[in-house]
mmCIF file of C-alpha atoms and ligand atoms in Angstrom:
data_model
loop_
_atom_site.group_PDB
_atom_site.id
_atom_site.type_symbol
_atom_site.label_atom_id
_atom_site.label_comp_id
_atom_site.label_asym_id
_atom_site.label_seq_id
_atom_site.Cartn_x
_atom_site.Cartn_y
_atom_site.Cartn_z
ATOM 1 C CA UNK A 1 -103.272 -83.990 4.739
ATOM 2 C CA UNK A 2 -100.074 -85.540 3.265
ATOM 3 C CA UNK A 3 -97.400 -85.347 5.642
ATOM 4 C CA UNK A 4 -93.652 -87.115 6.104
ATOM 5 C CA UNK A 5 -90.651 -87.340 7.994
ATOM 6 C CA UNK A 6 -89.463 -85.062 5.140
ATOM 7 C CA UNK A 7 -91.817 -82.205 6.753
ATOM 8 C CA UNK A 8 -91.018 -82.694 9.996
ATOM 9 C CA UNK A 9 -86.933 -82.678 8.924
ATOM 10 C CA UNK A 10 -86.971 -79.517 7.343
ATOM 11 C CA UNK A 11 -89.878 -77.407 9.004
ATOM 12 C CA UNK A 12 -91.878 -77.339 5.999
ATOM 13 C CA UNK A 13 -95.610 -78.228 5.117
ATOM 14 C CA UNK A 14 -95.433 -80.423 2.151
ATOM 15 C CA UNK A 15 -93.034 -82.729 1.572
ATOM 16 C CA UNK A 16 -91.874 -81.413 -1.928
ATOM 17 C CA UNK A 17 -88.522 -79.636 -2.620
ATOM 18 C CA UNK A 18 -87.503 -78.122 -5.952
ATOM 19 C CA UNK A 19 -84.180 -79.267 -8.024
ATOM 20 C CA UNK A 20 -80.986 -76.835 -7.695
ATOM 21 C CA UNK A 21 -80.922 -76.118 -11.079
ATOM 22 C CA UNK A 22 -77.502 -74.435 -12.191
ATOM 23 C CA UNK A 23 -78.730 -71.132 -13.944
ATOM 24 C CA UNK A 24 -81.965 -71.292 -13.259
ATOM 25 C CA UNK A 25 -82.736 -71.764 -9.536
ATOM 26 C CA UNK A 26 -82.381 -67.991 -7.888
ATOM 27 C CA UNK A 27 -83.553 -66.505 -5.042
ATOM 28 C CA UNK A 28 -86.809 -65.952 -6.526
ATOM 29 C CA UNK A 29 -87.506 -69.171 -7.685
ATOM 30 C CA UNK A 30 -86.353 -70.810 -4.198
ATOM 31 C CA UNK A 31 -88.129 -68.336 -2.133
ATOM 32 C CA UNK A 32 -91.136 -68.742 -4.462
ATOM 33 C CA UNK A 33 -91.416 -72.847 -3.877
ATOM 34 C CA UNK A 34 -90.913 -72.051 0.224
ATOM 35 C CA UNK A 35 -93.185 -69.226 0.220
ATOM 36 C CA UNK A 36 -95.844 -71.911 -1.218
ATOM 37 C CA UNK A 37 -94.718 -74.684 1.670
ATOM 38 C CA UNK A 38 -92.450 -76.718 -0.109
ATOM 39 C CA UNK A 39 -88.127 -76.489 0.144
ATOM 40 C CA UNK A 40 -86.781 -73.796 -2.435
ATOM 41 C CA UNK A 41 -83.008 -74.120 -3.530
ATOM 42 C CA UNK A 42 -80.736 -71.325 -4.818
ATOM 43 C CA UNK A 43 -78.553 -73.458 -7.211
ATOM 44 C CA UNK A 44 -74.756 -72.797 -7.151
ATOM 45 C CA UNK A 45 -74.252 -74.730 -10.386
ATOM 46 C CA UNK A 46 -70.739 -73.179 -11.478
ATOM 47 C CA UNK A 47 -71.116 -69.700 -10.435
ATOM 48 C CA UNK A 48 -68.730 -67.721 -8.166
ATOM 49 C CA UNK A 49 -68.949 -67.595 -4.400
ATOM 50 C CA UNK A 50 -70.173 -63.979 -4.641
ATOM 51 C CA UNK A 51 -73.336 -64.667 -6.838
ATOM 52 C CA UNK A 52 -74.442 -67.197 -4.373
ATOM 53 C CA UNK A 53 -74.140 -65.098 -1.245
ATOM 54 C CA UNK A 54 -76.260 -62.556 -3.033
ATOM 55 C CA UNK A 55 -78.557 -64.802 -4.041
ATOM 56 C CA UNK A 56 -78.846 -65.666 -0.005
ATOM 57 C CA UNK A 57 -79.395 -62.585 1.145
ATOM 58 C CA UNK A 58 -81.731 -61.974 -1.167
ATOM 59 C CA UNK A 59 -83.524 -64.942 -0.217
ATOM 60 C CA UNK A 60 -83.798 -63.977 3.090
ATOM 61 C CA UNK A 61 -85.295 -61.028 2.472
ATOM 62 C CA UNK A 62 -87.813 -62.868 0.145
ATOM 63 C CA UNK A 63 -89.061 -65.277 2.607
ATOM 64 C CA UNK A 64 -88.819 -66.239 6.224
ATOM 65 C CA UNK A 65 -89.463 -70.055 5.861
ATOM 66 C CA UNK A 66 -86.329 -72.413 5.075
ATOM 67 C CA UNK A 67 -84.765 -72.881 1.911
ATOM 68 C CA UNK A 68 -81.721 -74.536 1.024
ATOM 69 C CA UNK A 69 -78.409 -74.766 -1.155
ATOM 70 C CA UNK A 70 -77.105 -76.628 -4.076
ATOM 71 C CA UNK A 71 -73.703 -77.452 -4.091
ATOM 72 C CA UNK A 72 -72.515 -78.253 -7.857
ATOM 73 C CA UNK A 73 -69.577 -80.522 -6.516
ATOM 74 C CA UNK A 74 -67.391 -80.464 -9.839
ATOM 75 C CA UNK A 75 -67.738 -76.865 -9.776
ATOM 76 C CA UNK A 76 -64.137 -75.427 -9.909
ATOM 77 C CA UNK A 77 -66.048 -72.487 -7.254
ATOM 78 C CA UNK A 78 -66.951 -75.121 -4.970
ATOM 79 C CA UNK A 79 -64.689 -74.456 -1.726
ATOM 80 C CA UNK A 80 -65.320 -70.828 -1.630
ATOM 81 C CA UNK A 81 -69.655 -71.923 -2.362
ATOM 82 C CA UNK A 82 -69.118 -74.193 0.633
ATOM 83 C CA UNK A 83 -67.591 -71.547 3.146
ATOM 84 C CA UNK A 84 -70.202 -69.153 1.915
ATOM 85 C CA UNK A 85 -73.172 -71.577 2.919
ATOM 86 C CA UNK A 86 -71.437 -71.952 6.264
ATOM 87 C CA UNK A 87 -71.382 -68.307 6.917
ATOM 88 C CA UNK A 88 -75.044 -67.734 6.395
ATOM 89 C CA UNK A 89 -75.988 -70.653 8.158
ATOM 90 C CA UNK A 90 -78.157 -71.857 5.247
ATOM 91 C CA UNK A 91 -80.375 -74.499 6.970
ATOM 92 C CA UNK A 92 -80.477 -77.317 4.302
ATOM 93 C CA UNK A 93 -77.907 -78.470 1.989
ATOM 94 C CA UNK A 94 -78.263 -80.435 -1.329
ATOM 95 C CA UNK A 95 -75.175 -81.690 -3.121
ATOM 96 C CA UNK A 96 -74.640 -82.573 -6.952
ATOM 97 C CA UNK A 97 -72.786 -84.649 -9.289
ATOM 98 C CA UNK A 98 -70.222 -86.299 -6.726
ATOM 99 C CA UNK A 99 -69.741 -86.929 -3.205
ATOM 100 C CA UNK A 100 -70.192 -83.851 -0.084
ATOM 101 C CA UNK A 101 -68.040 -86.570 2.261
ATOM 102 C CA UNK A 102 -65.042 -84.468 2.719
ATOM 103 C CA UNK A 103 -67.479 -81.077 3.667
ATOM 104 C CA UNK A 104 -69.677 -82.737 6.092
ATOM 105 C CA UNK A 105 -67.549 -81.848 8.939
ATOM 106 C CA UNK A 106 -68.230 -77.854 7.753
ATOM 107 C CA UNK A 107 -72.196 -78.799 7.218
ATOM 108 C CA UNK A 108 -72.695 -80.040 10.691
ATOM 109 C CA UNK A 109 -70.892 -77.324 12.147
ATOM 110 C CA UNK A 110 -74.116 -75.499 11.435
ATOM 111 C CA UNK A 111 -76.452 -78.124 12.053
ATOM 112 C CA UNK A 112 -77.332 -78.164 8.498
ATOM 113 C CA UNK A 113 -79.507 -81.046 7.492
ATOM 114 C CA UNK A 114 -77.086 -82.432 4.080
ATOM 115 C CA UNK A 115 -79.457 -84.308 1.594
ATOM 116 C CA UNK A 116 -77.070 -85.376 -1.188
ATOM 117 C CA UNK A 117 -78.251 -86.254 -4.665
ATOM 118 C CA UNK A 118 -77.468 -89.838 -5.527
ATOM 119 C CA UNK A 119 -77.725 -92.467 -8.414
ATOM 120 C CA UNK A 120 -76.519 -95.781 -7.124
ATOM 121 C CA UNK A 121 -77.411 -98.016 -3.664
ATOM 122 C CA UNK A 122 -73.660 -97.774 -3.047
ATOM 123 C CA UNK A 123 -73.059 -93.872 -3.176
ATOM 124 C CA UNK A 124 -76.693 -93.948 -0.998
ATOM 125 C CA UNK A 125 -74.841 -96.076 2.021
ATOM 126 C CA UNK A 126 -71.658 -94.154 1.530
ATOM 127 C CA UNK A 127 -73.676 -91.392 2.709
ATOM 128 C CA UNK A 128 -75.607 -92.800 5.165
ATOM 129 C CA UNK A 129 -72.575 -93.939 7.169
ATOM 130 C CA UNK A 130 -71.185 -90.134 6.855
ATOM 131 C CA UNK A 131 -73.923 -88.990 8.107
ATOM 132 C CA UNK A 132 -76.210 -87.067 6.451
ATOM 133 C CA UNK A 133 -80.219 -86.526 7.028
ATOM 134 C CA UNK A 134 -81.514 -87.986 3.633
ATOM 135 C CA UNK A 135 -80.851 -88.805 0.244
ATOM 136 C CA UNK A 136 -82.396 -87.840 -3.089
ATOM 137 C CA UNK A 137 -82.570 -90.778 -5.332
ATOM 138 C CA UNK A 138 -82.595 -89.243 -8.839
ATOM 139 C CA UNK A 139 -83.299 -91.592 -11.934
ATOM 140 C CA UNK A 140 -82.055 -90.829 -15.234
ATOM 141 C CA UNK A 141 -85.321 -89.496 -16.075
ATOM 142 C CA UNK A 142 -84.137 -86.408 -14.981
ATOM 143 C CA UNK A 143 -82.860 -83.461 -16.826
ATOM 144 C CA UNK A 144 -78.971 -82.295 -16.812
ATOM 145 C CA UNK A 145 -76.524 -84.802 -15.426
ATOM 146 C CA UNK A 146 -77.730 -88.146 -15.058
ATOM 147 C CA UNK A 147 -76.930 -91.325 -13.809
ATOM 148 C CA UNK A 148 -78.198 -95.190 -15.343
ATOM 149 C CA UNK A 149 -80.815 -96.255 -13.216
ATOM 150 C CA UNK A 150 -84.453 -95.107 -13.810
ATOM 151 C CA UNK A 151 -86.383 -93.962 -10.954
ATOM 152 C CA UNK A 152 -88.939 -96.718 -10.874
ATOM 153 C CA UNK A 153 -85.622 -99.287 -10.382
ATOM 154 C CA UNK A 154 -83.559 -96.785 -8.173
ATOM 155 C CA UNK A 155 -86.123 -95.689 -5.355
ATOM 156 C CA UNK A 156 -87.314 -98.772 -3.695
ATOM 157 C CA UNK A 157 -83.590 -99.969 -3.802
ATOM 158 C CA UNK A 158 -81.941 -97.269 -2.280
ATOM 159 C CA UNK A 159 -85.391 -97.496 0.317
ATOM 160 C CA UNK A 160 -84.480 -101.025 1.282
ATOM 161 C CA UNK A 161 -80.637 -100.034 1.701
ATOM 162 C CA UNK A 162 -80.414 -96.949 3.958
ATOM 163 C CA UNK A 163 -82.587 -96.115 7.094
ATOM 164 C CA UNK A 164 -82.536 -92.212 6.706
ATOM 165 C CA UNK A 165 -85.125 -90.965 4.707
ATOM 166 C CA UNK A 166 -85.356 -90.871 0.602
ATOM 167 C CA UNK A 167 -86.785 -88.574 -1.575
ATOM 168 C CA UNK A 168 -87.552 -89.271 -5.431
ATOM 169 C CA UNK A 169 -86.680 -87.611 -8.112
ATOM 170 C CA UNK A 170 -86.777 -87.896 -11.798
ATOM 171 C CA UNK A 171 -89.813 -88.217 -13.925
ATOM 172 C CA UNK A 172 -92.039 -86.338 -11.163
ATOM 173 C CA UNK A 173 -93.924 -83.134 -12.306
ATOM 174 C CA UNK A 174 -97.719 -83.799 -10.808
ATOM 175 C CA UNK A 175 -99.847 -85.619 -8.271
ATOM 176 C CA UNK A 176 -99.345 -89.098 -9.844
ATOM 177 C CA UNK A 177 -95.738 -89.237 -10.203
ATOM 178 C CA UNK A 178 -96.073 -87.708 -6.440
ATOM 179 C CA UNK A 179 -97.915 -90.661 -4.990
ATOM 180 C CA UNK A 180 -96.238 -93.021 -7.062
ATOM 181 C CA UNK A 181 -93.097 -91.771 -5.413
ATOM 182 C CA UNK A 182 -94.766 -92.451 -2.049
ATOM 183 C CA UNK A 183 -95.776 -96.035 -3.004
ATOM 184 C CA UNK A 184 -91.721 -96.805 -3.913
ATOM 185 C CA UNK A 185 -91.117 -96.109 0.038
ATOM 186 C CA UNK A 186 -90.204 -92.412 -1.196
ATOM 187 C CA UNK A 187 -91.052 -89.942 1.963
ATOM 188 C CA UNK A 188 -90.677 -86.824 -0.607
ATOM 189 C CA UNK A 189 -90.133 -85.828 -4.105
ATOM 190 C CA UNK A 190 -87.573 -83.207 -5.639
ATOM 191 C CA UNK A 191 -88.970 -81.545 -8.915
ATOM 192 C CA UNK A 192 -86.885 -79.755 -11.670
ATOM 193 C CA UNK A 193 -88.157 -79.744 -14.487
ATOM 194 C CA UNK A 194 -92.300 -78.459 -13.764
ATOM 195 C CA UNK A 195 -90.480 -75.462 -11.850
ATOM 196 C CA UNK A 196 -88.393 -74.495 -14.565
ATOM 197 C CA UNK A 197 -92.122 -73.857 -15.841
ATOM 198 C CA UNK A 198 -93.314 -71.706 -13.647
ATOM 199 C CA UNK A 199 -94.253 -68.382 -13.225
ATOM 200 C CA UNK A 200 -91.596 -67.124 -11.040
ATOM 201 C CA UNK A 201 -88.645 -68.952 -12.403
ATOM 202 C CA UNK A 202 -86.698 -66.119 -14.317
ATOM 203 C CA UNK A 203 -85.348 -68.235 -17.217
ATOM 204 C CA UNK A 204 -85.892 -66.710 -20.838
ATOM 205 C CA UNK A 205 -89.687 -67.400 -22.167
ATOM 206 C CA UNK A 206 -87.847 -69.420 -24.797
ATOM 207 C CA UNK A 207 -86.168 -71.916 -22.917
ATOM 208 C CA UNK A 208 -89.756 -72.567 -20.768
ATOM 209 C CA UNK A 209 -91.854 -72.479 -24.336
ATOM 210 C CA UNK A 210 -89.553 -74.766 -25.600
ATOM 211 C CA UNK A 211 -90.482 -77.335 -22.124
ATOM 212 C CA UNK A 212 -94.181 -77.081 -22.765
ATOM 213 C CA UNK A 213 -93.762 -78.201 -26.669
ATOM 214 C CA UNK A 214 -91.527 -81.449 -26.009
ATOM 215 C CA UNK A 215 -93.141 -84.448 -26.334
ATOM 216 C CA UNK A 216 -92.243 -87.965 -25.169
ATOM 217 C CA UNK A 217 -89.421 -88.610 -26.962
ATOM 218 C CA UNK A 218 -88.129 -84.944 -27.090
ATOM 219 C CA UNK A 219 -85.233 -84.766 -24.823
ATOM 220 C CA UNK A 220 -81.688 -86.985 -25.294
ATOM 221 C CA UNK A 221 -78.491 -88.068 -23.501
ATOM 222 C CA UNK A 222 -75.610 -86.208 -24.769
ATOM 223 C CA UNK A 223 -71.650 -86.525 -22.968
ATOM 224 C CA UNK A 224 -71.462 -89.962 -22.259
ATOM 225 C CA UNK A 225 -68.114 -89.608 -24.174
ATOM 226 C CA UNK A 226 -67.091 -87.394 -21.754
ATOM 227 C CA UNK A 227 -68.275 -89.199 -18.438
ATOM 228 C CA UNK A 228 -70.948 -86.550 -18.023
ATOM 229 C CA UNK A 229 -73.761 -88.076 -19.440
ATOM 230 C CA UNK A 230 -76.288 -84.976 -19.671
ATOM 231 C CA UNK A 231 -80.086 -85.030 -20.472
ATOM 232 C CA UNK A 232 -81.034 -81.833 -22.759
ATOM 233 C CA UNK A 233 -84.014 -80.987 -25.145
ATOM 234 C CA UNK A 234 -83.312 -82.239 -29.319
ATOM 235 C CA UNK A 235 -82.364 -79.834 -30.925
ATOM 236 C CA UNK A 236 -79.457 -78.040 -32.768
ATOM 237 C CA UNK A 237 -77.056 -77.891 -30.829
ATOM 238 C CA UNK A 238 -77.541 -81.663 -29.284
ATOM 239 C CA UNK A 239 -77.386 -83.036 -32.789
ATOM 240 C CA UNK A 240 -73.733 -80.864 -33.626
ATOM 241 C CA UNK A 241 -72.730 -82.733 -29.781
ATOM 242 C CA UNK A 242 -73.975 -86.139 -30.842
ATOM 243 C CA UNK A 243 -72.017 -86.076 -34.060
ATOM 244 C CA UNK A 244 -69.011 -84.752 -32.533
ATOM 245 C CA UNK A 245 -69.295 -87.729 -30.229
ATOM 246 C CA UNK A 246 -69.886 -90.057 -32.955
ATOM 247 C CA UNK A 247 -67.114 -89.299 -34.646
ATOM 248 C CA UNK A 248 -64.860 -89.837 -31.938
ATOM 249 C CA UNK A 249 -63.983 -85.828 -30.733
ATOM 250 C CA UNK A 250 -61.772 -85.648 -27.551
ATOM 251 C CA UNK A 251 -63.142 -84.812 -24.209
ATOM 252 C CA UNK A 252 -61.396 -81.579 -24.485
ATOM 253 C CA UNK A 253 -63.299 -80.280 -28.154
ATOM 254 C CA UNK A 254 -66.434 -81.833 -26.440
ATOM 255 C CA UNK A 255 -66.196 -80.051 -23.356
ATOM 256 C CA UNK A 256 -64.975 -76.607 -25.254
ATOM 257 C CA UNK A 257 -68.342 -76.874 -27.808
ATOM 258 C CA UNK A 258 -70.298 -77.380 -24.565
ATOM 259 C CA UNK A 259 -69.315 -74.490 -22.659
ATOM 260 C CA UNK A 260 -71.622 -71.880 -21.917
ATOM 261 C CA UNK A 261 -74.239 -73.249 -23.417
ATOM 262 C CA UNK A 262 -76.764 -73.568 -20.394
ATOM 263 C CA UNK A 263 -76.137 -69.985 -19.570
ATOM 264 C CA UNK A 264 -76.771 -68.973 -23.593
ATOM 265 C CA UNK A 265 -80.227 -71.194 -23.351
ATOM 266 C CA UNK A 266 -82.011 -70.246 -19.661
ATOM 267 C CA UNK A 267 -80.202 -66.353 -19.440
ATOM 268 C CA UNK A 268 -80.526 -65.896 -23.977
ATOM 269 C CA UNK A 269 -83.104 -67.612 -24.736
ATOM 270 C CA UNK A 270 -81.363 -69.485 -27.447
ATOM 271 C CA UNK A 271 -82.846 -72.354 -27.486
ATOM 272 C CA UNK A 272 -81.333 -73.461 -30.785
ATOM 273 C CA UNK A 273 -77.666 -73.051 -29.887
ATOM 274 C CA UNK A 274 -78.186 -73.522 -26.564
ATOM 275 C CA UNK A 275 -78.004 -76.543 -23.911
ATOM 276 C CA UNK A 276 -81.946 -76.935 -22.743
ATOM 277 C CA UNK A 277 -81.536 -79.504 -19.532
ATOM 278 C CA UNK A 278 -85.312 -80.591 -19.072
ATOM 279 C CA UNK A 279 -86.294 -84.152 -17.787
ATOM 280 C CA UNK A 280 -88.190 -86.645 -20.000
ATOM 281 C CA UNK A 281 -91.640 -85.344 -18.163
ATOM 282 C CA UNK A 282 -91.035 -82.359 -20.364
ATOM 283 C CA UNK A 283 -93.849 -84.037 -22.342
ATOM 284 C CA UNK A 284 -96.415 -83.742 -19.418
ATOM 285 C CA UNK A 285 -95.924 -80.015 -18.766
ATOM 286 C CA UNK A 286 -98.757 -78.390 -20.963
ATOM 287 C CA UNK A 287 -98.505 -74.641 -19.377
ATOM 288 C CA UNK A 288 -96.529 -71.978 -17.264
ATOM 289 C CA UNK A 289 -97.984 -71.118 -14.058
ATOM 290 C CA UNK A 290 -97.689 -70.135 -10.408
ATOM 291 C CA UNK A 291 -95.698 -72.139 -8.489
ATOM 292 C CA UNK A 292 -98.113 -71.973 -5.343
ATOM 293 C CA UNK A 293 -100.518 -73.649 -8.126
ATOM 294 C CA UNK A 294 -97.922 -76.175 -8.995
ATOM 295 C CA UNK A 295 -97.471 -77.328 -5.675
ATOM 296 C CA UNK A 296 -101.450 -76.971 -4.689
ATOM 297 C CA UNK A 297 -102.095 -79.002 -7.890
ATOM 298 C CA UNK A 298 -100.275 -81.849 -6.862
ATOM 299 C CA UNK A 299 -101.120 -82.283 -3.558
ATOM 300 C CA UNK A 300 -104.566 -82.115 -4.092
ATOM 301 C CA UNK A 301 -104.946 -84.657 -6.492
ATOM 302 C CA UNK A 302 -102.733 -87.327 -5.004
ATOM 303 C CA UNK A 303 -105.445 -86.735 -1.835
ATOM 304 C CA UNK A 304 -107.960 -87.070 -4.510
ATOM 305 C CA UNK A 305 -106.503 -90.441 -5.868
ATOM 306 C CA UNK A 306 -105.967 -91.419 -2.305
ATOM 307 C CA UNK A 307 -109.533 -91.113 -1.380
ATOM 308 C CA UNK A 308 -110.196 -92.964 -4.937
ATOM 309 C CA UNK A 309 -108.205 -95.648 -4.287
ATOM 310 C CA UNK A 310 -109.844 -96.345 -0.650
ATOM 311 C CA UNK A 311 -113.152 -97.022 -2.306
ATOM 312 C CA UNK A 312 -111.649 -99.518 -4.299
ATOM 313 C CA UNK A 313 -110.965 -101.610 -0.780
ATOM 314 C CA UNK A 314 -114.427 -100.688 0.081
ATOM 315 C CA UNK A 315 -116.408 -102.089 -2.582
HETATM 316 O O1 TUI B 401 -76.131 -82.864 -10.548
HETATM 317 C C1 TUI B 401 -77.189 -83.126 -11.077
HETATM 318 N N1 TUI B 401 -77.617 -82.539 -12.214
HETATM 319 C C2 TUI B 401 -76.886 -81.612 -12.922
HETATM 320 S S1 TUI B 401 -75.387 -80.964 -12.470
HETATM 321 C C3 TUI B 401 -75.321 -80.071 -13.864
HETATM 322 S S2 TUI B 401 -73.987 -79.048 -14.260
HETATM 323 C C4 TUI B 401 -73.065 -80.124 -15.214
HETATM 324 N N2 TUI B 401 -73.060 -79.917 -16.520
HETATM 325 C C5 TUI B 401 -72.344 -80.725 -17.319
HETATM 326 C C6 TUI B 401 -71.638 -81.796 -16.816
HETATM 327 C C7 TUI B 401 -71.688 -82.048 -15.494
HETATM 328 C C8 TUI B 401 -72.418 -81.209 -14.650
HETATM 329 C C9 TUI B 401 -76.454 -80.267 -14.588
HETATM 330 N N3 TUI B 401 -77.306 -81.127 -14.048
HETATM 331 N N4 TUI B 401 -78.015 -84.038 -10.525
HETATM 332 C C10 TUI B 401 -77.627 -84.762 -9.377
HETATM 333 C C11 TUI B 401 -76.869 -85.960 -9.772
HETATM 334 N N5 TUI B 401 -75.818 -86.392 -9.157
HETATM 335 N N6 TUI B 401 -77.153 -86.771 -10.801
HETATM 336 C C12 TUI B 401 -76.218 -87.753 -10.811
HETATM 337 C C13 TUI B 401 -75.380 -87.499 -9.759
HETATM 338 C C14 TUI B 401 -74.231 -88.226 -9.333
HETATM 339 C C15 TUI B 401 -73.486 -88.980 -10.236
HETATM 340 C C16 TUI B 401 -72.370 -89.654 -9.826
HETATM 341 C C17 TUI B 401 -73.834 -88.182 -7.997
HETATM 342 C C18 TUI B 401 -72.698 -88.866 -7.589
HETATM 343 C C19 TUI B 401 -71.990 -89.599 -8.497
HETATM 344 O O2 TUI B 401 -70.885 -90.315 -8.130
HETATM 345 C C20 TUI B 401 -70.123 -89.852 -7.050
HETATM 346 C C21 TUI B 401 -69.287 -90.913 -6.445
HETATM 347 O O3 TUI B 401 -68.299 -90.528 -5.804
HETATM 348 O O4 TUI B 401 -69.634 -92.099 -6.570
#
């Protein structure tokens, strides 16, 4: 039985949490991933404070194990997202896309357990000296907003830097990428992109079809004009951004044409004119299923490979 720090730290049974994944990461999806013993997020992303209260009592209706929230941290909502998590004394908090320092007086105040998302050994000690309980150390692998480093580089970095526990992310979506994670010094992963296709994620058909067609070299980096570098499947749309880019458009026109696009891709399932975030794993993911499956899958081959690898030393 595979079991971490990561387990004990957030009362559940397998140390795997699921990305907060702005538009697509509900109450169903979150409650889904704890239901099946890993840590669910509801992803605040940039929606009101009043979606993502609903979305937490609904959650808590759906399960009784923990879940957490995402906190978006450019998200123009994010104060009111903040004092909302505080009121329902949501038990583990995940931040995006910036730094949580100047909340973490608020987090503690409910004994929280604040696991930013980082992309640098610098931002990783920042956060270590303000205290909070881990970090995720996400390699531009990922899907959405990205930072340089892969995961392979980033991990056993930010391992050798900070004493608080790490979790991987980027590039994970089964039991190899799951060990692997484990051999960098990792004591978890986070997954995004193999629960986008999943069963109970409530994304348009489109937008998870689209996942399970990519191949290797399927997804690109579009906004590093703008400072927002952001991973999303080829396609129309990320070839009208690229050019724009190209051709020197301001930050302003760039951030205009990108607007609403995520929404118009995981809610409309267009996929065409629409931003599809997905991680360069996309490749791996062959078929939609449950996500108790998902989960079940993975840790019972890395046990598998771990018994494997143990005859190798006995031979
Ligand atoms: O946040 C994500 N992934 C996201 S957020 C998002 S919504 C969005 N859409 C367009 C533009 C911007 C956001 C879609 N996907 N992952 C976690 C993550 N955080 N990745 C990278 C970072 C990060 C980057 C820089 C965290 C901190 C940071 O610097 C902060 C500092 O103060 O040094």
């Amino acid at each position: 039985m595979i079991k971490t720090e990561i387990c004990e730290l957030l009362d559940i049974k397998y140390p795997i949490i699921q990305g907060g994944m702005a538009w697509v990461a509900d109450a169903e999806l979150a409650s889904a991933v704890s239901e099946a013993g890993g840590l669910g997020i509801i992803a605040a992303g940039n929606a009101p404070a009043d979606w993502v209260e609903r979305e937490i009592v609904k959650a808590k209706e759906m399960t009784k194990k923990p879940f957490g929230v995402n906190i978006m941290l450019l998200s123009p909502f994010v104060d009111d997202v903040v004092d909302v998590v505080v009121k329902h004394e949501v038990k583990v908090i995940t931040t995006g896309a910036g730094s949580p320092g100047k909340y973490m007086e608020k987090f503690k105040s409910i004994g929280a357990k604040v696991i930013p998302v980082v992309a640098s050994v610098a931002l990783a000690k920042r956060m270590e000296s303000a205290g909070v309980d881990a970090v995720i150390a996400e390699g531009m692998e990922s899907g959405g907003h990205i930072g340089e480093l892969t995961t392979m580089a980033l991990v056993p970095q930010v391992v050798d830097a900070v004493k608080i526990p790490v979790i991987a992310a980027g590039g994970i979506a089964d039991g190899r990428g799951f060990l692997a994670a484990l051999a960098l010094g990792a004591k978890g992963v986070q997954m995004g992109t193999r629960f986008v296709v999943s069963d109970e994620c409530t994304i348009s058909l489109a937008y998870k079809e689209a996942i399970v067609k990519a191949k290797d070299r399927d997804t690109v980096i579009t906004g590093r004009a703008t400072g927002h570098p952001v991973r999303i499947l080829k396609n129309k749309l990320a070839r009208e951004f690229l050019k724009m880019e190209s051709s020197g458009a301001t930050k302003e026109e760039l951030e205009k044409f990108g607007e609403g696009r995520l929404r118009l891709a995981a809610r409309e399932g267009d996929v065409v004119n629409g931003s599809v975030m997905a991680g360069q794993i996309s490749g791996l993911i062959r078929d939609i299923k449950p996500v108790k499956e998902i989960i079940e899958d993975i840790i019972s081959s890395a046990e598998a490979m771990l018994k494997e690898i143990n005859t190798f030393f006995e031979a």
